[in-house]
Short mmCIF file of N, CA and C in Angstrom, two decimals:
data_model
loop_
_atom_site.label_atom_id
_atom_site.label_comp_id
_atom_site.label_asym_id
_atom_site.label_seq_id
_atom_site.Cartn_x
_atom_site.Cartn_y
_atom_site.Cartn_z
N MET C 18 14.85 22.81 -30.94
CA MET C 18 14.01 24.07 -30.61
C MET C 18 14.87 25.37 -29.21
N THR C 19 15.05 26.21 -29.60
CA THR C 19 15.89 26.91 -28.95
C THR C 19 15.23 27.78 -28.17
N SER C 20 15.67 27.59 -26.90
CA SER C 20 15.62 28.80 -25.20
C SER C 20 15.65 30.35 -25.22
N ALA C 21 14.64 30.75 -24.52
CA ALA C 21 15.53 32.05 -24.16
C ALA C 21 15.15 32.88 -23.76
N SER C 22 16.34 33.55 -23.37
CA SER C 22 16.51 34.06 -22.07
C SER C 22 15.97 34.58 -20.84
N PRO C 23 16.01 34.51 -19.84
CA PRO C 23 15.09 34.56 -19.37
C PRO C 23 14.68 36.33 -19.36
N SER C 24 15.87 37.27 -19.66
CA SER C 24 15.84 38.06 -19.80
C SER C 24 14.80 38.91 -21.03
N THR C 25 14.68 37.76 -21.75
CA THR C 25 13.94 38.55 -22.63
C THR C 25 12.11 38.25 -22.65
N PRO C 26 11.75 39.79 -22.98
CA PRO C 26 10.22 40.00 -22.71
C PRO C 26 9.20 38.84 -22.62
N GLY C 27 8.72 38.26 -21.77
CA GLY C 27 7.40 36.81 -22.73
C GLY C 27 8.12 36.25 -22.28
N ALA C 28 9.93 35.58 -22.37
CA ALA C 28 9.98 34.48 -23.09
C ALA C 28 9.52 32.67 -21.67
N PHE C 29 9.10 32.88 -21.65
CA PHE C 29 8.48 30.80 -21.08
C PHE C 29 10.36 30.19 -21.11
N VAL C 30 10.76 30.33 -19.17
CA VAL C 30 12.22 29.45 -19.58
C VAL C 30 10.80 28.67 -17.58
N ALA C 31 10.96 27.13 -18.40
CA ALA C 31 10.67 25.58 -17.59
C ALA C 31 10.57 26.20 -16.09
N GLY C 32 9.81 26.36 -15.20
CA GLY C 32 10.22 26.33 -13.81
C GLY C 32 9.91 27.76 -13.25
N THR C 33 9.56 28.73 -14.25
CA THR C 33 10.34 30.22 -13.15
C THR C 33 9.08 30.75 -14.01
N ALA C 34 7.88 30.42 -14.47
CA ALA C 34 7.23 30.94 -14.79
C ALA C 34 5.77 31.85 -13.59
N THR C 35 5.28 32.37 -13.43
CA THR C 35 4.00 32.37 -11.74
C THR C 35 3.54 32.52 -13.67
N PRO C 36 1.62 32.50 -12.25
CA PRO C 36 1.08 33.21 -13.24
C PRO C 36 1.29 34.78 -12.80
N PHE C 37 2.09 35.15 -12.39
CA PHE C 37 1.84 37.06 -12.52
C PHE C 37 3.15 37.57 -13.26
N ALA C 38 4.44 36.26 -13.74
CA ALA C 38 5.24 36.62 -15.07
C ALA C 38 4.56 35.79 -16.16
N GLN C 39 3.11 35.47 -16.34
CA GLN C 39 3.08 35.58 -18.44
C GLN C 39 3.30 37.12 -18.26
N GLU C 40 3.43 37.29 -19.93
CA GLU C 40 2.82 37.11 -20.17
C GLU C 40 2.42 37.78 -21.83
N ARG C 41 1.37 38.51 -21.88
CA ARG C 41 0.73 37.86 -23.32
C ARG C 41 1.01 38.72 -24.34
N PRO C 42 1.54 37.20 -25.68
CA PRO C 42 2.15 38.30 -27.42
C PRO C 42 1.69 39.65 -27.56
N ALA C 43 2.61 40.31 -28.40
CA ALA C 43 1.76 41.82 -28.40
C ALA C 43 0.58 41.38 -29.95
N GLY C 44 -0.62 41.79 -29.12
CA GLY C 44 -1.82 41.79 -30.58
C GLY C 44 -2.04 41.41 -30.26
N LEU C 45 -2.82 40.07 -28.27
CA LEU C 45 -3.73 39.26 -28.52
C LEU C 45 -4.42 40.09 -27.13
N GLY C 46 -4.18 41.63 -26.98
CA GLY C 46 -5.08 41.65 -25.76
C GLY C 46 -6.25 42.61 -26.26
N ARG C 47 -7.03 42.77 -26.08
CA ARG C 47 -8.59 43.42 -26.04
C ARG C 47 -8.61 44.41 -25.17
N ARG C 48 -9.44 45.45 -25.96
CA ARG C 48 -9.57 47.34 -24.77
C ARG C 48 -10.32 46.62 -23.55
N VAL C 49 -10.73 46.99 -22.23
CA VAL C 49 -11.29 46.54 -21.76
C VAL C 49 -11.83 48.27 -21.14
N THR C 50 -11.59 49.14 -21.10
CA THR C 50 -12.06 50.07 -20.42
C THR C 50 -12.06 51.28 -21.53
N ASP C 51 -12.97 51.72 -22.39
CA ASP C 51 -13.12 52.66 -24.15
C ASP C 51 -12.96 54.01 -22.78
N ALA C 52 -12.39 54.69 -23.73
CA ALA C 52 -12.03 55.94 -23.98
C ALA C 52 -12.17 57.02 -22.89
N PRO C 53 -14.28 57.04 -22.77
CA PRO C 53 -14.90 58.21 -21.94
C PRO C 53 -14.27 57.20 -20.67
N THR C 54 -14.30 56.30 -20.41
CA THR C 54 -14.40 55.25 -18.70
C THR C 54 -12.91 56.02 -18.70
N ARG C 55 -11.82 56.17 -19.41
CA ARG C 55 -10.55 56.08 -18.81
C ARG C 55 -10.80 58.04 -18.40
N ALA C 56 -11.03 58.09 -19.00
CA ALA C 56 -11.17 59.74 -19.60
C ALA C 56 -11.96 60.40 -17.59
N PHE C 57 -13.59 59.48 -17.53
CA PHE C 57 -13.54 59.93 -16.97
C PHE C 57 -12.93 59.82 -15.09
N HIS C 58 -12.05 58.77 -15.11
CA HIS C 58 -11.55 57.59 -13.72
C HIS C 58 -10.49 59.20 -13.44
N ALA C 59 -9.71 59.43 -15.46
CA ALA C 59 -8.52 60.55 -15.12
C ALA C 59 -9.31 61.59 -14.11
N LEU C 60 -10.84 62.78 -15.11
CA LEU C 60 -11.26 63.60 -14.26
C LEU C 60 -11.47 63.82 -12.45
N LEU C 61 -12.37 62.25 -12.40
CA LEU C 61 -12.60 62.21 -11.34
C LEU C 61 -11.42 62.46 -10.57
N ALA C 62 -10.38 61.50 -10.19
CA ALA C 62 -9.15 61.70 -9.46
C ALA C 62 -8.62 62.81 -9.71
N LEU C 63 -8.32 63.83 -10.27
CA LEU C 63 -8.22 65.08 -10.50
C LEU C 63 -9.01 66.57 -9.43
N ALA C 64 -10.04 65.65 -9.98
CA ALA C 64 -11.13 66.73 -9.52
C ALA C 64 -11.37 65.91 -7.62
N PHE C 65 -11.45 65.62 -7.70
CA PHE C 65 -10.67 64.12 -5.70
C PHE C 65 -9.63 65.29 -5.16
N LEU C 66 -8.59 65.26 -6.35
CA LEU C 66 -7.00 65.97 -5.90
C LEU C 66 -7.33 67.14 -4.79
N GLY C 67 -7.94 67.71 -6.95
CA GLY C 67 -8.19 68.86 -6.23
C GLY C 67 -9.17 69.59 -4.76
N GLY C 68 -9.95 68.72 -4.66
CA GLY C 68 -11.11 69.12 -3.72
C GLY C 68 -10.18 69.06 -2.56
N TRP C 69 -9.49 68.41 -2.27
CA TRP C 69 -9.28 67.71 -0.84
C TRP C 69 -8.06 68.63 -1.19
N ILE C 70 -6.85 69.49 -2.05
CA ILE C 70 -6.00 70.37 -1.19
C ILE C 70 -6.80 72.11 -1.18
N THR C 71 -8.12 71.54 -1.93
CA THR C 71 -8.90 73.30 -1.69
C THR C 71 -9.36 73.21 -0.10
N GLY C 72 -9.87 71.44 0.40
CA GLY C 72 -10.40 71.89 1.46
C GLY C 72 -10.64 72.50 2.28
N ASP C 73 -9.11 73.25 3.23
CA ASP C 73 -8.74 73.83 4.29
C ASP C 73 -8.92 75.58 4.07
N SER C 74 -9.28 75.54 2.72
CA SER C 74 -8.59 77.03 3.00
C SER C 74 -9.99 77.35 2.57
N GLU C 75 -10.84 78.94 3.10
CA GLU C 75 -11.72 79.41 3.72
C GLU C 75 -11.27 80.71 2.32
N SER C 76 -10.23 80.85 1.20
CA SER C 76 -10.24 81.50 0.75
C SER C 76 -9.73 80.72 -0.85
N TRP C 77 -10.51 79.22 -1.08
CA TRP C 77 -10.08 79.21 -2.28
C TRP C 77 -11.88 77.97 -2.06
N ARG C 78 -12.90 78.48 -1.42
CA ARG C 78 -13.58 77.42 -1.59
C ARG C 78 -14.46 77.63 -1.59
N ALA C 79 -14.82 78.82 -3.56
CA ALA C 79 -15.40 78.27 -4.26
C ALA C 79 -14.93 77.54 -5.31
N LEU C 80 -13.35 76.86 -5.88
CA LEU C 80 -13.29 76.71 -6.15
C LEU C 80 -12.85 74.99 -5.49
N HIS C 81 -12.71 74.67 -4.43
CA HIS C 81 -13.32 73.34 -4.14
C HIS C 81 -14.72 73.52 -3.66
N ALA C 82 -16.12 74.32 -4.17
CA ALA C 82 -17.16 73.92 -4.40
C ALA C 82 -16.72 73.25 -5.88
N SER C 83 -16.75 74.53 -7.12
CA SER C 83 -16.15 73.65 -7.94
C SER C 83 -15.65 72.53 -8.18
N PHE C 84 -14.81 72.55 -7.72
CA PHE C 84 -13.96 70.70 -8.23
C PHE C 84 -15.61 70.13 -6.88
N GLY C 85 -16.54 69.51 -6.51
CA GLY C 85 -17.35 69.00 -6.52
C GLY C 85 -18.30 68.56 -6.09
N TYR C 86 -18.61 70.01 -8.38
CA TYR C 86 -20.07 69.92 -8.35
C TYR C 86 -19.80 69.13 -10.18
N VAL C 87 -17.65 69.23 -10.07
CA VAL C 87 -17.55 68.61 -11.36
C VAL C 87 -17.87 66.71 -10.95
N MET C 88 -17.16 66.68 -9.52
CA MET C 88 -17.77 65.82 -9.11
C MET C 88 -18.03 64.89 -9.41
N GLY C 89 -19.78 64.75 -9.11
CA GLY C 89 -21.41 65.17 -9.52
C GLY C 89 -21.36 65.82 -10.25
N GLY C 90 -20.98 65.92 -11.19
CA GLY C 90 -21.14 65.99 -12.66
C GLY C 90 -20.84 64.85 -13.04
N LEU C 91 -20.03 64.23 -13.24
CA LEU C 91 -18.71 62.70 -13.51
C LEU C 91 -19.04 62.35 -13.50
N VAL C 92 -20.12 61.59 -12.35
CA VAL C 92 -20.87 60.53 -10.76
C VAL C 92 -21.80 60.56 -12.27
N ALA C 93 -23.23 61.51 -12.65
CA ALA C 93 -24.04 61.99 -13.30
C ALA C 93 -24.10 60.90 -14.66
N TRP C 94 -22.69 61.96 -15.74
CA TRP C 94 -22.65 60.92 -16.19
C TRP C 94 -22.49 59.56 -16.57
N ARG C 95 -21.66 59.47 -15.37
CA ARG C 95 -21.76 57.37 -15.65
C ARG C 95 -22.44 56.96 -15.31
N VAL C 96 -23.47 57.64 -14.80
CA VAL C 96 -24.70 56.80 -13.74
C VAL C 96 -24.83 56.45 -15.40
N VAL C 97 -25.05 57.36 -16.35
CA VAL C 97 -25.85 57.38 -17.39
C VAL C 97 -24.98 56.86 -18.38
N TYR C 98 -24.36 56.38 -18.95
CA TYR C 98 -23.02 56.32 -19.14
C TYR C 98 -23.10 54.26 -19.11
N GLY C 99 -23.40 54.42 -18.01
CA GLY C 99 -23.61 52.72 -17.58
C GLY C 99 -24.85 52.30 -17.25
N LEU C 100 -25.41 52.66 -18.38
CA LEU C 100 -27.36 52.41 -17.62
C LEU C 100 -27.73 52.48 -19.40
N ALA C 101 -27.09 53.29 -20.66
CA ALA C 101 -26.93 53.47 -21.81
C ALA C 101 -25.45 53.49 -22.78
N GLY C 102 -23.68 53.35 -21.72
CA GLY C 102 -22.95 52.93 -23.39
C GLY C 102 -22.86 52.00 -23.52
N PRO C 103 -22.05 51.54 -23.80
CA PRO C 103 -22.02 50.39 -24.94
C PRO C 103 -20.91 49.50 -23.52
N ARG C 104 -22.26 47.90 -23.88
CA ARG C 104 -22.02 46.52 -24.14
C ARG C 104 -20.50 46.74 -22.40
N HIS C 105 -19.53 46.83 -22.63
CA HIS C 105 -18.49 46.54 -21.47
C HIS C 105 -18.34 48.26 -20.50
N ALA C 106 -18.74 48.36 -20.99
CA ALA C 106 -19.00 49.78 -20.38
C ALA C 106 -20.33 50.60 -19.47
N ARG C 107 -21.51 49.20 -19.01
CA ARG C 107 -22.62 48.77 -18.44
C ARG C 107 -21.51 48.65 -17.10
N LEU C 108 -23.13 49.26 -16.28
CA LEU C 108 -23.61 48.75 -15.24
C LEU C 108 -23.15 47.15 -13.93
N GLY C 109 -24.58 47.11 -15.10
CA GLY C 109 -24.64 45.49 -15.10
C GLY C 109 -24.06 45.12 -15.28
N ALA C 110 -22.55 44.80 -16.16
CA ALA C 110 -21.57 44.24 -16.46
C ALA C 110 -20.74 44.33 -14.97
N THR C 111 -20.34 45.48 -13.85
CA THR C 111 -20.30 44.98 -13.29
C THR C 111 -20.65 43.97 -11.61
N TRP C 112 -21.56 44.50 -12.32
CA TRP C 112 -23.50 43.39 -10.99
C TRP C 112 -22.74 42.34 -11.47
N ARG C 113 -22.72 41.82 -12.97
CA ARG C 113 -22.08 40.44 -12.79
C ARG C 113 -21.67 39.71 -12.49
N ARG C 114 -19.56 40.97 -12.48
CA ARG C 114 -19.01 40.66 -11.66
C ARG C 114 -18.84 40.15 -10.16
N LEU C 115 -19.68 40.99 -9.41
CA LEU C 115 -20.02 40.51 -8.09
C LEU C 115 -21.11 39.21 -7.22
N ALA C 116 -21.31 38.79 -9.01
CA ALA C 116 -22.87 37.74 -8.83
C ALA C 116 -21.39 36.62 -7.84
N GLY C 117 -22.08 36.00 -7.42
CA GLY C 117 -21.36 34.84 -6.45
C GLY C 117 -19.84 34.49 -6.29
N SER C 118 -19.68 35.72 -5.67
CA SER C 118 -18.44 36.99 -5.09
C SER C 118 -18.40 35.71 -3.37
N GLY C 119 -19.14 35.53 -3.05
CA GLY C 119 -18.88 34.46 -1.37
C GLY C 119 -19.17 33.47 -1.72
N SER C 120 -18.87 32.08 -2.61
CA SER C 120 -18.41 31.49 -2.89
C SER C 120 -17.19 31.87 -3.22
N TRP C 121 -17.08 32.32 -3.94
CA TRP C 121 -15.33 32.60 -4.77
C TRP C 121 -14.74 32.78 -3.40
N LEU C 122 -15.35 33.31 -2.19
CA LEU C 122 -14.20 34.16 -1.87
C LEU C 122 -14.00 32.34 -0.68
N VAL C 123 -15.15 31.63 -1.13
CA VAL C 123 -14.88 30.73 0.63
C VAL C 123 -13.84 29.71 -1.02
N GLY C 124 -13.40 29.94 -1.88
CA GLY C 124 -12.92 28.70 -2.71
C GLY C 124 -11.41 29.61 -3.14
N PHE C 125 -11.18 30.78 -3.14
CA PHE C 125 -10.43 31.66 -2.42
C PHE C 125 -9.27 31.00 -1.65
N VAL C 126 -9.99 31.43 0.15
CA VAL C 126 -9.60 30.94 0.75
C VAL C 126 -9.65 29.70 1.25
N GLY C 127 -10.00 28.81 0.61
CA GLY C 127 -9.74 27.49 0.69
C GLY C 127 -8.52 26.90 -0.60
N GLY C 128 -7.86 27.10 -0.87
CA GLY C 128 -7.20 27.43 -1.22
C GLY C 128 -7.09 27.72 -3.36
N GLY C 129 -8.19 27.80 -3.48
CA GLY C 129 -7.88 27.91 -4.70
C GLY C 129 -7.31 29.29 -5.19
N TRP C 130 -6.24 30.36 -4.20
CA TRP C 130 -5.77 30.85 -4.45
C TRP C 130 -4.19 30.44 -5.52
N ARG C 131 -3.60 29.36 -5.46
CA ARG C 131 -2.45 29.01 -6.11
C ARG C 131 -3.35 29.00 -7.74
N THR C 132 -4.39 29.02 -8.02
CA THR C 132 -4.29 29.49 -10.11
C THR C 132 -4.76 30.50 -10.23
N ALA C 133 -4.12 30.81 -11.45
CA ALA C 133 -4.12 32.25 -12.02
C ALA C 133 -5.31 32.05 -12.39
N SER C 134 -6.21 31.53 -13.03
CA SER C 134 -8.13 31.76 -12.78
C SER C 134 -8.69 32.16 -11.22
N ALA C 135 -7.83 31.84 -10.22
CA ALA C 135 -8.56 32.76 -8.87
C ALA C 135 -7.73 33.69 -9.14
N TRP C 136 -6.83 34.69 -9.68
CA TRP C 136 -6.18 35.45 -9.13
C TRP C 136 -6.09 36.57 -10.59
N SER C 137 -7.09 36.13 -11.05
CA SER C 137 -7.25 37.15 -12.60
C SER C 137 -9.06 37.74 -12.10
N SER C 138 -10.06 36.11 -11.04
CA SER C 138 -11.33 36.04 -11.12
C SER C 138 -11.25 38.01 -10.17
N ALA C 139 -9.45 37.84 -8.88
CA ALA C 139 -9.63 38.68 -8.21
C ALA C 139 -10.30 39.73 -8.44
N ARG C 140 -9.71 40.24 -9.52
CA ARG C 140 -8.87 40.87 -9.98
C ARG C 140 -9.98 41.82 -10.61
N HIS C 141 -10.64 41.64 -11.51
CA HIS C 141 -11.82 41.59 -11.45
C HIS C 141 -12.94 42.04 -10.93
N ARG C 142 -12.97 40.68 -9.36
CA ARG C 142 -14.88 41.39 -8.49
C ARG C 142 -14.28 42.82 -8.06
N ALA C 143 -12.09 42.28 -8.07
CA ALA C 143 -10.95 44.35 -7.16
C ALA C 143 -11.92 45.65 -7.87
N THR C 144 -11.90 44.79 -9.22
CA THR C 144 -12.71 46.40 -9.72
C THR C 144 -13.69 46.81 -10.14
N ALA C 145 -14.48 44.83 -9.93
CA ALA C 145 -15.98 45.98 -9.99
C ALA C 145 -16.41 46.30 -8.27
N LEU C 146 -15.65 45.49 -7.77
CA LEU C 146 -16.67 46.15 -6.16
C LEU C 146 -15.93 48.04 -6.38
N SER C 147 -14.41 48.46 -6.15
CA SER C 147 -13.94 49.08 -6.61
C SER C 147 -15.34 50.49 -7.09
N THR C 148 -15.37 50.25 -8.73
CA THR C 148 -15.38 50.36 -8.91
C THR C 148 -17.65 51.38 -8.40
N LEU C 149 -18.15 50.42 -7.92
CA LEU C 149 -19.38 49.85 -7.19
C LEU C 149 -19.63 51.55 -6.06
N LEU C 150 -18.65 50.87 -5.49
CA LEU C 150 -17.86 51.93 -4.06
C LEU C 150 -17.23 53.45 -4.36
N ILE C 151 -16.95 54.06 -4.98
CA ILE C 151 -16.86 55.02 -5.91
C ILE C 151 -18.15 56.01 -5.79
N LEU C 152 -18.38 54.84 -6.93
CA LEU C 152 -19.50 55.91 -7.73
C LEU C 152 -20.81 56.18 -6.17
N ALA C 153 -20.83 54.65 -5.47
CA ALA C 153 -22.00 55.10 -4.23
C ALA C 153 -20.88 56.20 -2.57
N ILE C 154 -19.52 56.29 -2.64
CA ILE C 154 -18.65 57.58 -1.31
C ILE C 154 -19.32 59.01 -2.38
N VAL C 155 -19.25 58.80 -3.88
CA VAL C 155 -18.83 60.36 -4.58
C VAL C 155 -20.40 61.17 -4.19
N LEU C 156 -21.56 60.52 -4.01
CA LEU C 156 -22.66 61.06 -4.39
C LEU C 156 -22.57 61.79 -3.12
N PRO C 157 -22.73 60.70 -1.61
CA PRO C 157 -23.17 61.78 -0.67
C PRO C 157 -21.83 63.10 -0.02
N LEU C 158 -20.89 62.76 -0.98
CA LEU C 158 -19.23 63.72 -0.91
C LEU C 158 -20.23 64.77 -1.10
N ALA C 159 -20.62 64.94 -2.44
CA ALA C 159 -20.90 65.86 -3.12
C ALA C 159 -22.56 66.56 -3.00
N LEU C 160 -22.97 65.57 -2.51
CA LEU C 160 -24.25 66.02 -1.86
C LEU C 160 -24.52 66.98 -0.75
N SER C 161 -23.05 66.84 0.56
CA SER C 161 -23.20 66.48 1.80
C SER C 161 -22.54 67.93 1.11
N GLY C 162 -21.35 68.11 0.65
CA GLY C 162 -20.16 69.46 0.80
C GLY C 162 -22.09 70.69 -0.01
N TYR C 163 -22.38 69.96 -1.37
CA TYR C 163 -23.42 71.11 -1.64
C TYR C 163 -24.12 71.29 -0.46
N ALA C 164 -24.82 70.84 0.14
CA ALA C 164 -26.35 71.27 1.47
C ALA C 164 -25.66 71.93 2.75
N THR C 165 -24.10 71.63 2.99
CA THR C 165 -22.94 72.02 4.33
C THR C 165 -23.01 73.87 3.45
N GLN C 166 -22.44 74.49 1.82
CA GLN C 166 -22.71 75.44 1.37
C GLN C 166 -23.56 75.90 1.21
N ASN C 167 -24.28 75.98 0.78
CA ASN C 167 -25.98 75.74 1.61
C ASN C 167 -27.02 76.50 2.69
N GLU C 168 -26.30 75.16 3.75
CA GLU C 168 -26.60 76.10 4.51
C GLU C 168 -28.37 75.52 5.09
N TRP C 169 -28.37 74.02 4.44
CA TRP C 169 -29.56 73.79 4.11
C TRP C 169 -30.06 73.33 5.62
N LEU C 170 -29.59 72.82 6.51
CA LEU C 170 -30.27 71.82 8.36
C LEU C 170 -28.81 73.07 8.90
N GLY C 171 -29.19 73.96 8.48
CA GLY C 171 -28.63 74.93 9.88
C GLY C 171 -27.86 74.38 11.20
N GLY C 172 -26.86 74.65 12.12
CA GLY C 172 -27.14 74.41 13.17
C GLY C 172 -26.55 73.54 13.60
N ALA C 173 -26.99 72.30 14.45
CA ALA C 173 -25.74 71.33 14.97
C ALA C 173 -26.27 70.25 13.31
N GLY C 174 -27.47 70.27 12.48
CA GLY C 174 -27.66 69.94 11.22
C GLY C 174 -26.53 70.15 10.90
N GLY C 175 -26.01 72.00 9.99
CA GLY C 175 -25.12 71.48 9.24
C GLY C 175 -23.08 71.39 9.71
N ASP C 176 -23.72 71.02 11.21
CA ASP C 176 -22.40 70.65 11.67
C ASP C 176 -22.09 69.04 11.20
N LEU C 177 -22.82 69.09 11.21
CA LEU C 177 -23.69 67.07 11.40
C LEU C 177 -23.38 66.50 9.78
N LEU C 178 -23.79 67.80 8.79
CA LEU C 178 -23.58 67.51 7.16
C LEU C 178 -22.04 67.66 6.95
N GLU C 179 -21.16 69.15 8.88
CA GLU C 179 -20.04 69.18 7.37
C GLU C 179 -18.93 67.31 8.05
N GLY C 180 -19.45 67.63 9.42
CA GLY C 180 -17.92 66.09 9.19
C GLY C 180 -19.08 64.79 8.85
N LEU C 181 -20.31 64.93 7.96
CA LEU C 181 -19.96 63.42 7.59
C LEU C 181 -19.18 64.14 6.13
N HIS C 182 -19.43 65.23 5.39
CA HIS C 182 -17.88 65.51 4.10
C HIS C 182 -16.90 65.79 4.69
N GLU C 183 -16.45 66.32 6.31
CA GLU C 183 -14.97 66.14 6.34
C GLU C 183 -14.18 64.01 5.80
#
């Protein structure tokens, strides 16, 4: 049996591999995120970046509002897709990934962090948490921007909404 050199991609050299350095052989992976969800992520990031760049300019206000509408529409689409889309894209799967996070965290901090499976679970839990946080943050962001633009509360209430939006 010959040993592969450490520079060979995917090579395993005894005593040098860590849970982070091991690679899966080609062809054994599976697609975790489908194309519509990837497009959603990219478009949401671009809309947020565009809104952030145009946020301080009065002359770009209409474009800023358009980016906000796009973000709101994308989140609405993602919620619908998460309720009626394919099994792996459903929001219920996201909730299930977070189930038991308290006891998992206690075990992780108590020494479980040394295992590769603990890090894999950490990655899945962090992804699920970030997904839910993004969906939860974008909705008030878009609504406060819409309310500010249309002066729903006027006066001091409008200042409060504007501060929330910023």
